[in-house]
Coordinates of C-alpha atoms in Angstrom, one line a residue:
X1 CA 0.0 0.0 0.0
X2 CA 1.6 3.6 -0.8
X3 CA 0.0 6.3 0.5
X4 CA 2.9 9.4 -0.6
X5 CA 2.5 11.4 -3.3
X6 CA 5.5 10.7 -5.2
X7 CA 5.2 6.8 -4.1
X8 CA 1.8 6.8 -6.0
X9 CA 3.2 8.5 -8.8
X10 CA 6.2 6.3 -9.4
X11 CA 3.8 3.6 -9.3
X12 CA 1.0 5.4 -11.6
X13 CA 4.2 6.0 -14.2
X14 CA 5.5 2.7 -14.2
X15 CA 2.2 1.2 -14.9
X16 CA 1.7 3.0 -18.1
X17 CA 5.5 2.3 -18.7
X18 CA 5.1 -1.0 -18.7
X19 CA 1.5 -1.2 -20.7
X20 CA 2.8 1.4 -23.2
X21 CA 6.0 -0.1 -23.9
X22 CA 9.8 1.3 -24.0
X23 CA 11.5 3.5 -26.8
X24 CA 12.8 1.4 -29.5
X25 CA 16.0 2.5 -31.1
X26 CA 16.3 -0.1 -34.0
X27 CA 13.4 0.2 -35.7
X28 CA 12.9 -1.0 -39.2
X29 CA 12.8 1.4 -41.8
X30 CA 9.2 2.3 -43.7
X31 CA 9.4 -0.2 -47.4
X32 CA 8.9 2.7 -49.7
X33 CA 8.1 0.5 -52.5
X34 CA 5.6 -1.2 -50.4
X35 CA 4.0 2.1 -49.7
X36 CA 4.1 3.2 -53.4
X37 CA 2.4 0.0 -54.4
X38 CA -0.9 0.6 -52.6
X39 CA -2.7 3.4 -52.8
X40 CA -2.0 6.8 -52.2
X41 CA -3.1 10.4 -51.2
X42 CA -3.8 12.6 -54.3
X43 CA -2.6 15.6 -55.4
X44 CA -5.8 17.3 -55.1
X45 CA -6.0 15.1 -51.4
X46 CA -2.3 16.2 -50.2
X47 CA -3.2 19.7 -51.3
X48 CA -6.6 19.9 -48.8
X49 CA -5.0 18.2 -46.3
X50 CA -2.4 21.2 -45.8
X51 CA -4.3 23.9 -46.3
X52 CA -5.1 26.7 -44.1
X53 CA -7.7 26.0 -41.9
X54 CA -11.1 27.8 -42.8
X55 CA -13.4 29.6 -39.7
X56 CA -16.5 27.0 -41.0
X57 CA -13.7 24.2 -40.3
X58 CA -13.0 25.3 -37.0
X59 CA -16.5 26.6 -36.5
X60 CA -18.3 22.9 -37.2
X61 CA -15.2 20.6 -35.5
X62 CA -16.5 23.1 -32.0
X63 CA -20.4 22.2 -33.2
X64 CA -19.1 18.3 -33.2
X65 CA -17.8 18.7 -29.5
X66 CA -20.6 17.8 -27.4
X67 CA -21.4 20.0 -24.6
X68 CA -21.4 18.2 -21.3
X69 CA -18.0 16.8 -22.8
X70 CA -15.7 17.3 -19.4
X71 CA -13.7 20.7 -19.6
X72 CA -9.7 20.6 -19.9
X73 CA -7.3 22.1 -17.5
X74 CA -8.8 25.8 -18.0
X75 CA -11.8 25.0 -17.0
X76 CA -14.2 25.9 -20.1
X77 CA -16.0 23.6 -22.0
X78 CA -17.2 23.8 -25.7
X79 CA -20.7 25.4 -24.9
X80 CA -19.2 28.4 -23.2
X81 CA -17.0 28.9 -26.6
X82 CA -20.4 28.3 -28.3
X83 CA -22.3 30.4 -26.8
X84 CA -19.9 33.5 -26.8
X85 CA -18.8 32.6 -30.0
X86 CA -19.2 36.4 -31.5
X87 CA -16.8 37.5 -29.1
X88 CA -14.1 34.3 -29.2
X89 CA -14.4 33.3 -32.5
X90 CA -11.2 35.4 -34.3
X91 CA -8.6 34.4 -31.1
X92 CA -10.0 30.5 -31.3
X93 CA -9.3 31.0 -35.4
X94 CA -6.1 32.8 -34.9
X95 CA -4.8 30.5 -32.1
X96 CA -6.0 27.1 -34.2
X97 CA -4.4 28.5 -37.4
X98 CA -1.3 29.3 -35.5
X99 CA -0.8 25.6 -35.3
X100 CA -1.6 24.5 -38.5
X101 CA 0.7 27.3 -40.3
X102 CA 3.6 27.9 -38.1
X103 CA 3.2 24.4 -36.2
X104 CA 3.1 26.2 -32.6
X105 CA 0.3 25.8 -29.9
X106 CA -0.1 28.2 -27.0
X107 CA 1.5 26.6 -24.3
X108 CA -2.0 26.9 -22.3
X109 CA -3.4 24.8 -25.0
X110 CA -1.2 21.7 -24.7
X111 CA -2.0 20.7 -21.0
X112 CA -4.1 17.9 -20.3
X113 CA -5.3 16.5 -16.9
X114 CA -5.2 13.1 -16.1
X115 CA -8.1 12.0 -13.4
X116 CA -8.4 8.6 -12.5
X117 CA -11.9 7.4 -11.7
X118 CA -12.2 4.3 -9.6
X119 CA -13.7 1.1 -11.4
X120 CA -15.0 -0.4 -9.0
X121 CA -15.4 -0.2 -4.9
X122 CA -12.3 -2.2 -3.9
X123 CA -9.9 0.1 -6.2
X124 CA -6.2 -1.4 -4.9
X125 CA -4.0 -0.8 -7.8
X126 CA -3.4 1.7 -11.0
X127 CA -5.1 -1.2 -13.6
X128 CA -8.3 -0.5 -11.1
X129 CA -8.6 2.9 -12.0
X130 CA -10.4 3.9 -15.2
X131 CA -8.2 7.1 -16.8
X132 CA -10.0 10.1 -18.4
X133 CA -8.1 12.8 -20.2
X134 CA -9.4 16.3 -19.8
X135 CA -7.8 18.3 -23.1
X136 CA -8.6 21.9 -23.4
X137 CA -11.1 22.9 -26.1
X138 CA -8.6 24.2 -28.3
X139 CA -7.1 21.0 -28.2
X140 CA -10.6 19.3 -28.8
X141 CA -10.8 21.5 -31.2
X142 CA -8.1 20.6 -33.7
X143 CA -8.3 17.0 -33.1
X144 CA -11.7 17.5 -34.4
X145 CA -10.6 19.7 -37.7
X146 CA -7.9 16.9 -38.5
X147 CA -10.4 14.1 -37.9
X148 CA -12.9 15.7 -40.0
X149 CA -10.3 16.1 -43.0
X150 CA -9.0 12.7 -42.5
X151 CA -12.3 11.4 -42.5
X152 CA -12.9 12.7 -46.1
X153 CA -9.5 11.3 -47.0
X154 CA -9.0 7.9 -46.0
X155 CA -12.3 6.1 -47.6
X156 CA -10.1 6.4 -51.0
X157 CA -6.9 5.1 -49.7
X158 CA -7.9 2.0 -47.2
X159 CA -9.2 -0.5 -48.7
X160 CA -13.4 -1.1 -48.0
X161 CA -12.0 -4.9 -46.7
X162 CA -10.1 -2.8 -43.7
X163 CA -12.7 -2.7 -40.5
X164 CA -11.0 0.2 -38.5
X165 CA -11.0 3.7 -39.7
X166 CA -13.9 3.3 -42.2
X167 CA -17.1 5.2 -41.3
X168 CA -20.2 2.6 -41.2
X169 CA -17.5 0.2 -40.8
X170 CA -17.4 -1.8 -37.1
X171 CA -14.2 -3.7 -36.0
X172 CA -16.6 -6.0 -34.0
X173 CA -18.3 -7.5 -37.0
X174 CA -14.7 -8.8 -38.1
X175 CA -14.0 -10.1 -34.5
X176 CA -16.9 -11.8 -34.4
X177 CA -16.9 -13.3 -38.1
X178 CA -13.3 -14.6 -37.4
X179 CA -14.8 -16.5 -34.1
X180 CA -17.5 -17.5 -36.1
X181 CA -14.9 -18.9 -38.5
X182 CA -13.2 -20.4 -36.4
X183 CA -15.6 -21.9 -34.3
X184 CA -17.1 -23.5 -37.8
X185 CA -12.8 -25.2 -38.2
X186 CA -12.7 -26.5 -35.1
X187 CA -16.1 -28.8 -35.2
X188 CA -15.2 -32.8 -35.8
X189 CA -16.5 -34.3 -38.8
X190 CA -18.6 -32.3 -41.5
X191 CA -17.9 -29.2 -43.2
X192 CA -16.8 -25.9 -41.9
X193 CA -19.3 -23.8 -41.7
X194 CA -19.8 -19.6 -41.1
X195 CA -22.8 -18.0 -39.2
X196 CA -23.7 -14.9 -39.7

């Protein structure tokens, strides 16, 4: 049992150490003719993707942020920047384009707080604790401008096979068909067989 503060951080650290992994200095290098070979981002794609970031962009990515959605480490949620929107709107634009054209954030912007929120009544050790990230809404903000432009992207460069990434798409339905598949190998005598 650790009841110290820095005792409870080591051990909070060296959890996520260990379930994150360590820094791996011989990695193997990207196959560029592998990449080339599959399909790529466009021209017209590349060109969208880098371009400067437009007030509807940033104005609709703040609509997609839902409003109970828990406030970062200054305290303000995304209905407070809706609502006074008139007033915020050209330092949220300035401050989101900043990032996308000069590749700084406000210092204020990047913090995050990590609470940790028990999962049950008997909470002993880190793996008990359930973590939730509170990001400020600027940071919400351009997670949600890059997802959006992503999302418009990556239909025409993963293939429609691929479960992850692909809007109306649902990892689980592969999970499950594999199991299903699976399931139909392992049965003694008779054909294999697939339940859907």
């Amino acid at each position: 049992m650790v009841s110290e503060q820095s005792s409870i951080m080591k051990d909070v650290m060296q959890f996520y150490q260990d379930l994150m992994g360590s820094k791996e200095d011989n990695l193997k290098h990207v196959d560029i003719e592998a990449m080339r070979r599959g399909k790529q981002v466009s021209p017209i794609q590349r060109e969208y993707l880098t371009s400067i970031v437009t007030e509807k962009e940033i104005w609709d990515a703040l609509k997609g942020i839902g409003d109970l959605k828990a406030s970062g480490i200054d305290g303000y949620g995304s209905k407070i920047f809706k609502a006074s929107w008139n007033t915020v709107k050209n330092d949220v634009i300035e401050v989101v384009q900043e990032l996308f054209v000069k590749g700084k954030l406000y210092k204020a912007c990047n913090n995050t707080v990590v609470t940790l929120i028990p999962k049950h009544d008997h909470a002993n050790e880190v793996k008990d604790f359930r973590h939730i990230a509170g990001c400020t809404t600027f940071f919400k903000i351009i997670s949600q401008v890059l997802t959006n432009r992503l999302g418009n992207v990556l239909p025409d460069i993963i293939h429609q096979s691929q479960a992850a990434f692909m809007k109306g798409q649902v990892i689980q339905n592969h999970i499950l068909l594999g199991f299903e598949l699976m399931r139909g190998y392992n049965r003694k005598g008779g054909t294999p067989r697939c339940m859907l």
